[in-house]
């Protein structure tokens, strides 16, 4: 990467950022001299995404991580672009293979050691975990993964001693350096529980401008930091499960901050990322960056040192409150403990989010169809009145789940 850094000039960055439509925040970043290293100002280098230390590992990871798996050779140029921008924290999974990363490492000898690579398994069965890891290593053509995580943990009790032992064995064999999990349900409880375990190195968690104000979340993040656990935020845009997500929910506040951020040269998307980085205890944020436009816009936000003001943060918080009933906060233990026939309400909400907010109908349907048929048959007719009364965000659970059964069947 170092050689490529030198050949990637400031002018080239400006040209690419402008072409990608990331120009205004980029201009703000340039105006902020702190964003540029001395050599960059002299034109011999280019700006790089800032780094933060990842928990007790001591590794400096880029504040912006490369999400999206990159499974084909077609991704190579985007990966190269990300590497040039200093994005050194990359995500992959055995399902998608990360073959694009493998091709990148082959094309750029010596680059593997400069990347902090995360891979996932969905399994908590030790033999399957090892199989998934081996498959990823083979796909990428690397001998180790930096951070190996179990995906979608929703109860810390599910991380039992068998898992601790396999994690320790894999570390001993040099196949992984660190171990952890991802969570998008009951995040606060999972984080707080992990802080007490003593063998979790890193956690990838749903965390955004809506959740960061919750007392339980603030305490859980602090506990992890105290325990030396590195934290990565996902679902940074806090996308809504509600059908209005497609068009956005316009409120007085949203109009106010749209004007405000535009005047400062941010997009709302960039402002939401910057809100996460306001918390120094969050080391990085994984963002799906399927094209140069999004990559450059996110990178510009991660380079810019201008902090959001307290008024900016207040507006985001107000907007979160005004649109509370459109957002599922993943507190599954609250609604699912009273859900008829153990219907996984939060999971169905996530499918709806993929459908309405991401506009990814295929992903939404495949997420929904992974639910057992017996459960799917219950979804449209079940009575959710108790769950609705308990939902802290006052979601119209019944209406939304009936909608899911129509749209995603
Ligand atoms: S539906 Fe409500 S209670 Fe259930 S996870 Fe979502 S926000 Fe929490």
Tab-separated table of C-alpha atoms and ligand atoms in Angstrom:
chain	number	residue	atom	x	y	z
A	1	UNK	CA	0.000	0.000	0.000
A	2	UNK	CA	2.833	2.408	0.790
A	3	UNK	CA	4.044	2.598	-2.780
A	4	UNK	CA	0.543	3.160	-3.970
A	5	UNK	CA	0.137	5.952	-1.411
A	6	UNK	CA	2.964	7.890	-3.003
A	7	UNK	CA	1.599	7.526	-6.486
A	8	UNK	CA	-1.874	8.646	-5.471
A	9	UNK	CA	-1.662	12.397	-5.470
A	10	UNK	CA	-3.767	14.986	-3.777
A	11	UNK	CA	-4.899	16.164	-7.184
A	12	UNK	CA	-6.050	12.669	-8.055
A	13	UNK	CA	-8.030	12.491	-4.838
A	14	UNK	CA	-9.702	15.823	-5.531
A	15	UNK	CA	-10.606	14.697	-9.027
A	16	UNK	CA	-12.069	11.394	-7.823
A	17	UNK	CA	-13.941	12.972	-4.926
A	18	UNK	CA	-15.430	15.578	-7.223
A	19	UNK	CA	-16.472	12.999	-9.793
A	20	UNK	CA	-18.028	10.926	-7.041
A	21	UNK	CA	-20.125	13.835	-5.804
A	22	UNK	CA	-18.338	13.884	-2.441
A	23	UNK	CA	-16.883	17.264	-3.197
A	24	UNK	CA	-18.460	19.527	-0.630
A	25	UNK	CA	-17.377	17.716	2.491
A	26	UNK	CA	-14.106	17.003	0.811
A	27	UNK	CA	-13.659	20.756	0.348
A	28	UNK	CA	-14.451	21.214	4.036
A	29	UNK	CA	-11.823	18.602	4.864
A	30	UNK	CA	-9.243	20.407	2.771
A	31	UNK	CA	-10.103	23.691	4.467
A	32	UNK	CA	-9.415	21.985	7.771
A	33	UNK	CA	-5.630	21.824	7.779
A	34	UNK	CA	-5.632	19.168	10.499
A	35	UNK	CA	-7.028	16.667	8.034
A	36	UNK	CA	-3.858	16.721	5.994
A	37	UNK	CA	-0.435	15.535	6.949
A	38	UNK	CA	2.459	17.926	6.364
A	39	UNK	CA	3.626	15.899	3.404
A	40	UNK	CA	0.135	15.864	1.991
A	41	UNK	CA	0.034	19.642	2.059
A	42	UNK	CA	3.241	19.593	0.117
A	43	UNK	CA	1.546	17.482	-2.524
A	44	UNK	CA	3.650	14.363	-2.093
A	45	UNK	CA	0.932	12.323	-0.454
A	46	UNK	CA	-2.861	12.361	-0.043
A	47	UNK	CA	-5.364	12.397	2.807
A	48	UNK	CA	-6.115	9.191	4.611
A	49	UNK	CA	-8.994	8.061	6.718
A	50	UNK	CA	-8.110	8.535	10.381
A	51	UNK	CA	-7.402	5.567	12.619
A	52	UNK	CA	-8.292	4.534	16.144
A	53	UNK	CA	-6.854	1.826	18.356
A	54	UNK	CA	-9.036	-1.272	18.445
A	55	UNK	CA	-9.549	-2.179	22.093
A	56	UNK	CA	-6.688	-3.922	23.828
A	57	UNK	CA	-5.319	-5.287	20.551
A	58	UNK	CA	-3.256	-2.127	20.070
A	59	UNK	CA	-3.984	-2.315	16.328
A	60	UNK	CA	-4.793	0.975	14.638
A	61	UNK	CA	-7.837	0.444	12.441
A	62	UNK	CA	-9.386	2.946	10.059
A	63	UNK	CA	-12.443	4.695	11.496
A	64	UNK	CA	-14.249	3.690	8.330
A	65	UNK	CA	-14.263	-0.038	7.600
A	66	UNK	CA	-14.926	-1.703	4.283
A	67	UNK	CA	-18.168	-3.653	4.526
A	68	UNK	CA	-19.678	-5.572	1.676
A	69	UNK	CA	-17.728	-8.809	1.358
A	70	UNK	CA	-16.222	-8.278	-2.116
A	71	UNK	CA	-16.510	-11.702	-3.574
A	72	UNK	CA	-15.470	-11.215	-7.196
A	73	UNK	CA	-12.639	-9.858	-9.287
A	74	UNK	CA	-14.966	-7.020	-10.327
A	75	UNK	CA	-14.455	-5.463	-6.903
A	76	UNK	CA	-10.703	-5.079	-7.249
A	77	UNK	CA	-10.625	-1.424	-8.300
A	78	UNK	CA	-12.907	-0.416	-5.440
A	79	UNK	CA	-10.745	-2.330	-2.941
A	80	UNK	CA	-7.653	-0.629	-4.371
A	81	UNK	CA	-9.317	2.737	-4.021
A	82	UNK	CA	-10.243	1.995	-0.392
A	83	UNK	CA	-6.687	0.865	0.376
A	84	UNK	CA	-5.268	4.056	-1.104
A	85	UNK	CA	-7.526	6.043	1.211
A	86	UNK	CA	-6.097	4.262	4.239
A	87	UNK	CA	-9.123	2.021	4.861
A	88	UNK	CA	-7.419	-0.988	6.436
A	89	UNK	CA	-10.312	-2.708	8.260
A	90	UNK	CA	-12.099	-5.106	5.907
A	91	UNK	CA	-15.049	-7.386	6.414
A	92	UNK	CA	-15.726	-10.729	4.804
A	93	UNK	CA	-17.648	-13.921	5.467
A	94	UNK	CA	-17.411	-17.541	4.433
A	95	UNK	CA	-20.717	-17.226	2.586
A	96	UNK	CA	-19.530	-14.572	0.155
A	97	UNK	CA	-15.958	-15.705	0.138
A	98	UNK	CA	-13.980	-12.477	-0.018
A	99	UNK	CA	-12.376	-13.659	-3.240
A	100	UNK	CA	-11.928	-10.049	-4.320
A	101	UNK	CA	-9.718	-9.517	-1.278
A	102	UNK	CA	-7.738	-12.613	-2.220
A	103	UNK	CA	-7.129	-11.234	-5.686
A	104	UNK	CA	-6.097	-7.898	-4.210
A	105	UNK	CA	-3.540	-9.523	-1.877
A	106	UNK	CA	-2.139	-11.531	-4.769
A	107	UNK	CA	-1.843	-8.451	-6.949
A	108	UNK	CA	-0.194	-6.392	-4.188
A	109	UNK	CA	2.441	-8.520	-2.465
A	110	UNK	CA	2.999	-7.553	1.166
A	111	UNK	CA	-0.423	-5.942	1.478
A	112	UNK	CA	-2.070	-8.658	3.598
A	113	UNK	CA	-0.188	-7.661	6.776
A	114	UNK	CA	-1.410	-4.080	6.417
A	115	UNK	CA	-5.056	-5.053	6.553
A	116	UNK	CA	-7.084	-5.955	9.639
A	117	UNK	CA	-9.393	-8.603	8.212
A	118	UNK	CA	-12.649	-9.646	9.846
A	119	UNK	CA	-14.511	-12.818	8.973
A	120	UNK	CA	-17.757	-14.277	10.269
A	121	UNK	CA	-19.407	-17.550	10.980
A	122	UNK	CA	-23.098	-17.928	11.673
A	123	UNK	CA	-22.525	-21.111	13.614
A	124	UNK	CA	-21.937	-21.688	17.308
A	125	UNK	CA	-20.997	-25.306	16.707
A	126	UNK	CA	-17.204	-25.562	17.092
A	127	UNK	CA	-16.723	-27.960	14.166
A	128	UNK	CA	-18.792	-25.781	11.823
A	129	UNK	CA	-17.021	-22.640	13.043
A	130	UNK	CA	-13.681	-24.178	12.100
A	131	UNK	CA	-15.042	-25.336	8.725
A	132	UNK	CA	-16.338	-21.829	7.970
A	133	UNK	CA	-13.021	-20.292	8.943
A	134	UNK	CA	-11.031	-22.736	6.814
A	135	UNK	CA	-13.288	-21.997	3.834
A	136	UNK	CA	-12.682	-18.257	4.209
A	137	UNK	CA	-8.914	-18.751	4.534
A	138	UNK	CA	-8.949	-20.854	1.371
A	139	UNK	CA	-11.103	-18.356	-0.558
A	140	UNK	CA	-8.869	-15.444	0.332
A	141	UNK	CA	-5.603	-17.339	0.158
A	142	UNK	CA	-4.434	-16.173	3.567
A	143	UNK	CA	-3.216	-18.180	6.551
A	144	UNK	CA	-5.003	-16.137	9.207
A	145	UNK	CA	-7.937	-13.872	9.986
A	146	UNK	CA	-7.371	-10.941	12.324
A	147	UNK	CA	-10.801	-10.869	13.925
A	148	UNK	CA	-13.051	-13.920	13.697
A	149	UNK	CA	-16.619	-13.325	14.883
A	150	UNK	CA	-19.806	-15.261	15.448
A	151	UNK	CA	-22.584	-13.472	13.610
A	152	UNK	CA	-25.831	-12.234	15.150
A	153	UNK	CA	-25.439	-13.091	18.812
A	154	UNK	CA	-28.585	-12.064	20.695
A	155	UNK	CA	-27.949	-13.673	24.098
A	156	UNK	CA	-24.529	-13.613	25.714
A	157	UNK	CA	-25.303	-16.953	27.404
A	158	UNK	CA	-25.126	-18.571	23.962
A	159	UNK	CA	-21.357	-18.007	23.988
A	160	UNK	CA	-20.491	-21.023	26.084
A	161	UNK	CA	-17.264	-22.648	27.161
A	162	UNK	CA	-17.023	-24.777	24.007
A	163	UNK	CA	-16.841	-21.562	21.996
A	164	UNK	CA	-14.237	-20.041	24.294
A	165	UNK	CA	-12.110	-23.167	23.905
A	166	UNK	CA	-12.328	-23.257	20.122
A	167	UNK	CA	-11.450	-19.541	19.974
A	168	UNK	CA	-8.399	-20.163	22.149
A	169	UNK	CA	-7.384	-23.172	20.067
A	170	UNK	CA	-7.643	-21.213	16.805
A	171	UNK	CA	-5.555	-18.414	18.303
A	172	UNK	CA	-2.969	-20.964	19.409
A	173	UNK	CA	-2.843	-22.421	15.904
A	174	UNK	CA	-2.320	-18.946	14.454
A	175	UNK	CA	-5.473	-19.114	12.337
A	176	UNK	CA	-7.031	-16.144	14.104
A	177	UNK	CA	-5.565	-13.299	16.111
A	178	UNK	CA	-8.671	-12.093	17.917
A	179	UNK	CA	-12.189	-13.323	18.581
A	180	UNK	CA	-15.579	-11.711	19.037
A	181	UNK	CA	-19.125	-11.471	17.731
A	182	UNK	CA	-21.652	-9.298	15.941
A	183	UNK	CA	-24.984	-8.303	17.438
A	184	UNK	CA	-28.081	-6.536	16.186
A	185	UNK	CA	-30.571	-7.780	18.770
A	186	UNK	CA	-30.421	-7.045	22.496
A	187	UNK	CA	-27.162	-5.217	21.834
A	188	UNK	CA	-26.856	-3.516	25.203
A	189	UNK	CA	-27.223	-6.796	27.103
A	190	UNK	CA	-24.762	-8.569	24.780
A	191	UNK	CA	-22.175	-5.802	25.157
A	192	UNK	CA	-22.529	-5.607	28.926
A	193	UNK	CA	-22.336	-9.410	29.197
A	194	UNK	CA	-19.271	-9.609	26.961
A	195	UNK	CA	-17.463	-7.113	29.153
A	196	UNK	CA	-17.734	-9.624	32.002
A	197	UNK	CA	-16.577	-12.672	30.017
A	198	UNK	CA	-12.923	-11.736	29.755
A	199	UNK	CA	-12.251	-13.536	26.436
A	200	UNK	CA	-13.946	-11.286	23.859
A	201	UNK	CA	-11.599	-9.018	21.877
A	202	UNK	CA	-14.002	-7.219	19.554
A	203	UNK	CA	-17.711	-6.664	18.905
A	204	UNK	CA	-19.521	-5.416	15.816
A	205	UNK	CA	-22.773	-3.871	17.028
A	206	UNK	CA	-25.736	-1.922	15.773
A	207	UNK	CA	-25.005	1.608	16.960
A	208	UNK	CA	-26.202	4.883	15.508
A	209	UNK	CA	-27.578	8.351	16.219
A	210	UNK	CA	-30.831	6.855	17.507
A	211	UNK	CA	-29.307	4.349	19.922
A	212	UNK	CA	-26.338	6.323	21.214
A	213	UNK	CA	-28.510	8.411	23.549
A	214	UNK	CA	-29.911	5.428	25.441
A	215	UNK	CA	-28.484	5.119	28.925
A	216	UNK	CA	-28.109	1.312	28.678
A	217	UNK	CA	-26.198	1.667	25.432
A	218	UNK	CA	-23.892	4.330	26.856
A	219	UNK	CA	-23.154	2.161	29.887
A	220	UNK	CA	-22.620	-0.972	27.792
A	221	UNK	CA	-20.172	0.833	25.492
A	222	UNK	CA	-18.243	2.136	28.498
A	223	UNK	CA	-18.109	-1.362	30.039
A	224	UNK	CA	-16.662	-2.781	26.826
A	225	UNK	CA	-14.091	-0.005	26.607
A	226	UNK	CA	-13.077	-0.692	30.222
A	227	UNK	CA	-12.743	-4.388	29.429
A	228	UNK	CA	-10.526	-3.580	26.439
A	229	UNK	CA	-13.053	-4.761	23.846
A	230	UNK	CA	-12.806	-3.008	20.479
A	231	UNK	CA	-16.155	-1.803	19.106
A	232	UNK	CA	-17.324	-1.425	15.517
A	233	UNK	CA	-20.634	0.243	14.654
A	234	UNK	CA	-22.980	-1.125	11.994
A	235	UNK	CA	-26.416	0.020	10.794
A	236	UNK	CA	-25.016	3.520	11.000
A	237	UNK	CA	-27.893	5.084	9.082
A	238	UNK	CA	-30.528	3.682	11.475
A	239	UNK	CA	-32.729	2.677	8.570
A	240	UNK	CA	-36.401	2.277	9.320
A	241	UNK	CA	-38.566	-0.807	9.034
A	242	UNK	CA	-41.634	1.328	8.324
A	243	UNK	CA	-42.851	1.636	4.697
A	244	UNK	CA	-42.244	5.389	4.839
A	245	UNK	CA	-38.505	4.583	4.893
A	246	UNK	CA	-38.594	4.511	1.087
A	247	UNK	CA	-39.459	8.182	0.853
A	248	UNK	CA	-38.081	9.306	4.202
A	249	UNK	CA	-40.054	10.922	6.977
A	250	UNK	CA	-40.156	14.661	6.699
A	251	UNK	CA	-40.505	16.647	9.890
A	252	UNK	CA	-39.738	20.241	10.879
A	253	UNK	CA	-36.489	18.956	12.354
A	254	UNK	CA	-35.486	17.019	9.264
A	255	UNK	CA	-35.948	20.140	7.143
A	256	UNK	CA	-33.925	22.178	9.643
A	257	UNK	CA	-30.999	19.804	9.661
A	258	UNK	CA	-31.107	19.197	5.929
A	259	UNK	CA	-30.483	22.938	5.421
A	260	UNK	CA	-27.992	23.099	8.239
A	261	UNK	CA	-25.855	20.177	7.079
A	262	UNK	CA	-26.026	21.288	3.470
A	263	UNK	CA	-24.693	24.709	4.468
A	264	UNK	CA	-21.806	22.988	6.237
A	265	UNK	CA	-21.118	20.805	3.229
A	266	UNK	CA	-22.361	17.525	4.748
A	267	UNK	CA	-24.996	15.220	3.470
A	268	UNK	CA	-27.304	13.729	6.076
A	269	UNK	CA	-25.662	10.358	5.441
A	270	UNK	CA	-22.264	11.850	6.285
A	271	UNK	CA	-23.644	13.617	9.352
A	272	UNK	CA	-24.964	10.298	10.699
A	273	UNK	CA	-21.516	8.736	10.317
A	274	UNK	CA	-19.873	11.699	11.990
A	275	UNK	CA	-22.330	11.435	14.886
A	276	UNK	CA	-21.044	7.904	15.565
A	277	UNK	CA	-17.416	9.010	15.449
A	278	UNK	CA	-18.177	11.651	18.062
A	279	UNK	CA	-17.836	8.768	20.509
A	280	UNK	CA	-14.118	7.971	20.800
A	281	UNK	CA	-14.965	4.560	22.283
A	282	UNK	CA	-16.216	3.384	18.890
A	283	UNK	CA	-13.120	2.400	16.920
A	284	UNK	CA	-14.642	1.986	13.487
A	285	UNK	CA	-17.832	1.826	11.448
A	286	UNK	CA	-18.454	-0.769	8.767
A	287	UNK	CA	-20.276	0.666	5.845
A	288	UNK	CA	-21.465	-1.069	2.699
A	289	UNK	CA	-19.650	0.778	-0.059
A	290	UNK	CA	-20.619	-0.858	-3.323
A	291	UNK	CA	-19.417	1.993	-5.561
A	292	UNK	CA	-16.923	4.858	-5.729
A	293	UNK	CA	-19.519	7.529	-4.989
A	294	UNK	CA	-20.372	6.062	-1.604
A	295	UNK	CA	-16.758	5.156	-0.850
A	296	UNK	CA	-15.508	8.695	-1.499
A	297	UNK	CA	-18.381	10.348	0.374
A	298	UNK	CA	-17.826	8.145	3.431
A	299	UNK	CA	-14.055	8.546	3.269
A	300	UNK	CA	-14.412	12.333	3.079
A	301	UNK	CA	-16.578	12.228	6.222
A	302	UNK	CA	-13.993	10.057	8.004
A	303	UNK	CA	-11.144	12.421	7.087
A	304	UNK	CA	-12.907	15.583	8.102
A	305	UNK	CA	-11.986	16.618	11.638
A	306	UNK	CA	-14.739	19.200	12.077
A	307	UNK	CA	-16.905	17.938	14.926
A	308	UNK	CA	-20.666	18.098	14.894
A	309	UNK	CA	-21.868	20.847	17.212
A	310	UNK	CA	-24.122	20.219	20.183
A	311	UNK	CA	-26.946	21.775	18.109
A	312	UNK	CA	-26.268	19.280	15.271
A	313	UNK	CA	-26.426	16.404	17.750
A	314	UNK	CA	-29.572	17.808	19.330
A	315	UNK	CA	-31.301	18.004	15.930
A	316	UNK	CA	-30.403	14.400	15.144
A	317	UNK	CA	-31.706	13.333	18.546
A	318	UNK	CA	-34.946	15.275	18.036
A	319	UNK	CA	-35.423	13.669	14.642
A	320	UNK	CA	-34.840	10.239	16.192
A	321	UNK	CA	-37.579	10.988	18.738
A	322	UNK	CA	-39.995	12.308	16.121
A	323	UNK	CA	-39.625	9.156	14.020
A	324	UNK	CA	-39.349	6.723	16.924
A	325	UNK	CA	-42.316	4.624	15.876
A	326	UNK	CA	-40.747	3.876	12.478
A	327	UNK	CA	-37.525	2.408	13.859
A	328	UNK	CA	-37.061	-0.995	15.438
A	329	UNK	CA	-34.335	-0.683	18.057
A	330	UNK	CA	-33.528	-4.393	18.202
A	331	UNK	CA	-34.650	-4.783	21.831
A	332	UNK	CA	-36.060	-8.190	20.944
A	333	UNK	CA	-36.186	-9.478	24.509
A	334	UNK	CA	-38.986	-6.978	25.223
A	335	UNK	CA	-41.449	-7.876	22.473
A	336	UNK	CA	-40.445	-11.455	21.741
A	337	UNK	CA	-40.891	-12.592	25.342
A	338	UNK	CA	-44.630	-11.930	24.887
A	339	UNK	CA	-44.885	-12.728	21.183
A	340	UNK	CA	-47.338	-15.456	20.260
A	341	UNK	CA	-45.630	-18.737	19.339
A	342	UNK	CA	-42.183	-17.171	19.676
A	343	UNK	CA	-42.546	-15.135	16.499
A	344	UNK	CA	-39.177	-13.376	16.014
A	345	UNK	CA	-40.604	-9.854	15.729
A	346	UNK	CA	-37.266	-8.043	15.560
A	347	UNK	CA	-36.062	-10.306	12.776
A	348	UNK	CA	-39.185	-9.670	10.705
A	349	UNK	CA	-38.662	-5.936	11.298
A	350	UNK	CA	-35.138	-6.327	9.920
A	351	UNK	CA	-36.530	-8.011	6.794
A	352	UNK	CA	-38.896	-5.063	6.393
A	353	UNK	CA	-35.969	-2.663	6.774
A	354	UNK	CA	-34.133	-4.418	3.934
A	355	UNK	CA	-37.288	-4.161	1.844
A	356	UNK	CA	-38.313	-0.570	2.494
A	357	UNK	CA	-35.137	1.263	3.479
A	358	UNK	CA	-32.483	-0.644	1.514
A	359	UNK	CA	-34.896	-1.377	-1.336
A	360	UNK	CA	-33.212	-4.792	-1.479
A	361	UNK	CA	-36.230	-6.993	-2.092
A	362	UNK	CA	-34.195	-10.129	-2.704
A	363	UNK	CA	-32.341	-9.838	0.599
A	364	UNK	CA	-35.591	-9.012	2.397
A	365	UNK	CA	-37.355	-12.081	1.006
A	366	UNK	CA	-34.475	-14.446	1.626
A	367	UNK	CA	-34.215	-13.130	5.218
A	368	UNK	CA	-37.967	-13.731	5.671
A	369	UNK	CA	-37.901	-17.173	4.072
A	370	UNK	CA	-35.244	-18.371	6.479
A	371	UNK	CA	-37.970	-18.326	9.137
A	372	UNK	CA	-39.550	-21.751	9.647
A	373	UNK	CA	-42.731	-22.262	7.617
A	374	UNK	CA	-44.777	-22.848	10.797
A	375	UNK	CA	-43.777	-19.396	12.056
A	376	UNK	CA	-44.448	-17.701	8.724
A	377	UNK	CA	-47.945	-19.153	8.707
A	378	UNK	CA	-48.655	-17.564	12.077
A	379	UNK	CA	-47.327	-14.094	11.340
A	380	UNK	CA	-50.380	-12.619	9.613
A	381	UNK	CA	-52.959	-13.758	12.110
A	382	UNK	CA	-51.204	-13.569	15.481
A	383	UNK	CA	-52.274	-11.082	18.136
A	384	UNK	CA	-49.466	-8.655	18.978
A	385	UNK	CA	-51.370	-6.366	21.335
A	386	UNK	CA	-49.258	-7.149	24.424
A	387	UNK	CA	-46.009	-6.814	22.448
A	388	UNK	CA	-47.212	-3.455	21.092
A	389	UNK	CA	-47.954	-2.168	24.571
A	390	UNK	CA	-44.445	-3.132	25.682
A	391	UNK	CA	-42.572	-1.793	22.666
A	392	UNK	CA	-40.632	1.281	23.874
A	393	UNK	CA	-40.690	2.730	20.347
A	394	UNK	CA	-44.463	2.251	20.022
A	395	UNK	CA	-44.197	0.379	16.739
A	396	UNK	CA	-47.461	-0.796	15.164
A	397	UNK	CA	-46.122	-4.340	15.337
A	398	UNK	CA	-49.306	-6.087	14.152
A	399	UNK	CA	-49.760	-3.837	11.149
A	400	UNK	CA	-46.094	-4.095	10.153
A	401	UNK	CA	-45.881	-7.860	10.515
A	402	UNK	CA	-49.059	-8.368	8.507
A	403	UNK	CA	-47.503	-6.198	5.864
A	404	UNK	CA	-44.368	-8.348	5.956
A	405	UNK	CA	-46.419	-11.481	5.410
A	406	UNK	CA	-47.953	-9.911	2.288
A	407	UNK	CA	-44.846	-8.275	0.838
A	408	UNK	CA	-42.235	-10.880	1.653
A	409	UNK	CA	-44.144	-14.148	1.257
B	1	LIG	S1	-40.599	-4.163	17.859
B	1	LIG	FE1	-40.291	-2.705	19.557
B	1	LIG	S2	-39.819	-3.960	21.343
B	1	LIG	FE2	-39.537	-5.241	19.523
B	1	LIG	S3	-37.406	-5.060	19.027
B	1	LIG	FE3	-38.428	-3.544	17.802
B	1	LIG	S4	-38.405	-1.659	19.042
B	1	LIG	FE4	-37.870	-3.357	20.421
